[in-house]
Amino acid sequence: TMIVDCHAHVFAHWIGACGHPTREIHKRYLQRVVTRTVATTFRVRDGARADTKALFRAGDEGWSGLADVDFRVGRFGQLEFSMLLSPRVPRRRLVRGCSPCLHRQPRC
């Protein structure tokens, strides 16, 4: 007996407002959701694991605590953000594995 798994992933185009009043509100909603994800976050440069703690200020995990990290929807629906590693190091681009699926791969 042979089992063949053939399926496809279909994602909504998340770049727009997607039912929210504005695109900016939608991006903030996505950023807030990603602060609570169990999916692994990867650094784009080298595929190393990264941490979503950069998405909010410590001690203020509500809407007002969302950090300015240039959160955005990237290519193929990947959720991306940049963070400052230190005052002398430029922002590094991070990406979460294919959203909203929970593949644990830097790139799907």
Short mmCIF file of C-alpha atoms in Angstrom, two decimals:
data_model
loop_
_atom_site.label_atom_id
_atom_site.label_comp_id
_atom_site.label_asym_id
_atom_site.label_seq_id
_atom_site.Cartn_x
_atom_site.Cartn_y
_atom_site.Cartn_z
CA THR A 1 0.00 0.00 0.00
CA MET A 2 1.28 3.45 -0.90
CA ILE A 3 0.08 6.66 0.73
CA VAL A 4 0.44 9.81 -1.34
CA ASP A 5 0.14 13.19 0.38
CA CYS A 6 -0.70 15.93 -2.07
CA HIS A 7 -1.82 19.27 -0.67
CA ALA A 8 -1.37 23.01 -1.08
CA HIS A 9 -1.20 25.96 1.26
CA VAL A 10 -3.41 28.93 0.44
CA PHE A 11 -2.71 32.23 2.19
CA ALA A 12 -4.62 35.47 2.15
CA HIS A 13 -2.72 38.44 0.75
CA TRP A 14 -1.80 40.08 4.09
CA ILE A 15 -0.28 43.28 2.76
CA GLY A 16 -3.59 45.16 2.75
CA ALA A 17 -5.89 46.15 5.63
CA CYS A 18 -7.55 42.69 5.55
CA GLY A 19 -10.78 43.84 7.20
CA HIS A 20 -9.15 46.31 9.60
CA PRO A 21 -9.72 50.06 9.25
CA THR A 22 -6.15 50.61 8.00
CA ARG A 23 -3.11 48.69 6.87
CA GLU A 24 -1.14 50.00 9.86
CA ILE A 25 -3.69 48.61 12.34
CA HIS A 26 -3.52 45.25 10.58
CA LYS A 27 0.29 45.19 10.84
CA ARG A 28 0.08 46.00 14.56
CA TYR A 29 -2.44 43.18 15.04
CA LEU A 30 -0.09 40.75 13.26
CA GLN A 31 2.87 41.96 15.33
CA ARG A 32 0.88 41.44 18.54
CA VAL A 33 -0.07 37.90 17.49
CA VAL A 34 3.54 37.01 16.65
CA THR A 35 4.65 38.04 20.17
CA ARG A 36 2.70 34.99 21.40
CA THR A 37 3.70 32.47 18.74
CA VAL A 38 5.20 29.05 19.32
CA ALA A 39 6.65 29.06 15.81
CA THR A 40 10.38 29.57 15.54
CA THR A 41 11.76 32.88 14.29
CA PHE A 42 14.80 32.89 12.01
CA ARG A 43 17.35 35.54 11.06
CA VAL A 44 17.33 36.09 7.30
CA ARG A 45 21.08 36.60 6.99
CA ASP A 46 22.13 33.14 8.15
CA GLY A 47 19.02 31.19 9.20
CA ALA A 48 19.99 31.25 12.89
CA ARG A 49 17.17 31.20 15.44
CA ALA A 50 16.01 34.58 16.71
CA ASP A 51 13.67 35.75 19.47
CA THR A 52 10.33 37.56 19.16
CA LYS A 53 10.94 39.40 22.46
CA ALA A 54 12.20 42.28 20.33
CA LEU A 55 8.60 42.85 19.19
CA PHE A 56 7.53 44.39 22.52
CA ARG A 57 9.03 46.42 25.35
CA ALA A 58 9.82 44.36 28.45
CA GLY A 59 7.09 44.73 31.08
CA ASP A 60 4.59 46.21 28.61
CA GLU A 61 3.26 43.35 26.51
CA GLY A 62 -0.01 45.10 25.58
CA TRP A 63 -0.82 47.13 22.48
CA SER A 64 1.06 50.16 23.79
CA GLY A 65 4.18 48.05 24.33
CA LEU A 66 4.67 47.03 20.70
CA ALA A 67 8.21 48.02 19.71
CA ASP A 68 9.09 50.01 16.61
CA VAL A 69 10.70 47.21 14.59
CA ASP A 70 9.49 48.03 11.07
CA PHE A 71 7.13 45.03 11.21
CA ARG A 72 5.95 44.10 7.72
CA VAL A 73 4.57 41.39 5.48
CA GLY A 74 7.32 40.18 3.20
CA ARG A 75 7.62 37.91 0.23
CA PHE A 76 5.28 34.90 0.22
CA GLY A 77 3.49 36.17 3.34
CA GLN A 78 6.49 35.84 5.62
CA LEU A 79 6.27 38.22 8.57
CA GLU A 80 9.44 40.27 8.88
CA PHE A 81 10.86 42.76 11.34
CA SER A 82 14.15 44.50 12.01
CA MET A 83 15.84 45.04 15.32
CA LEU A 84 18.75 47.08 16.59
CA LEU A 85 21.33 44.74 18.09
CA SER A 86 23.40 47.55 19.60
CA PRO A 87 23.84 51.29 19.00
CA ARG A 88 26.79 50.61 16.67
CA VAL A 89 25.27 47.68 14.75
CA PRO A 90 22.71 48.40 12.03
CA ARG A 91 19.26 46.83 12.09
CA ARG A 92 19.20 43.17 11.21
CA ARG A 93 16.36 41.70 9.20
CA LEU A 94 14.50 38.82 10.80
CA VAL A 95 11.78 36.63 9.41
CA ARG A 96 9.37 34.20 10.94
CA GLY A 97 8.81 30.91 9.08
CA CYS A 98 6.00 30.92 6.51
CA SER A 99 3.03 32.58 8.10
CA PRO A 100 0.51 31.56 9.16
CA CYS A 101 1.66 27.95 8.81
CA LEU A 102 3.96 26.60 11.46
CA HIS A 103 6.72 25.16 9.29
CA ARG A 104 9.91 25.39 11.24
CA GLN A 105 12.04 26.30 8.25
CA PRO A 106 13.72 29.64 7.52
CA ARG A 107 12.30 29.46 4.00
CA CYS A 108 9.45 27.34 2.68
#
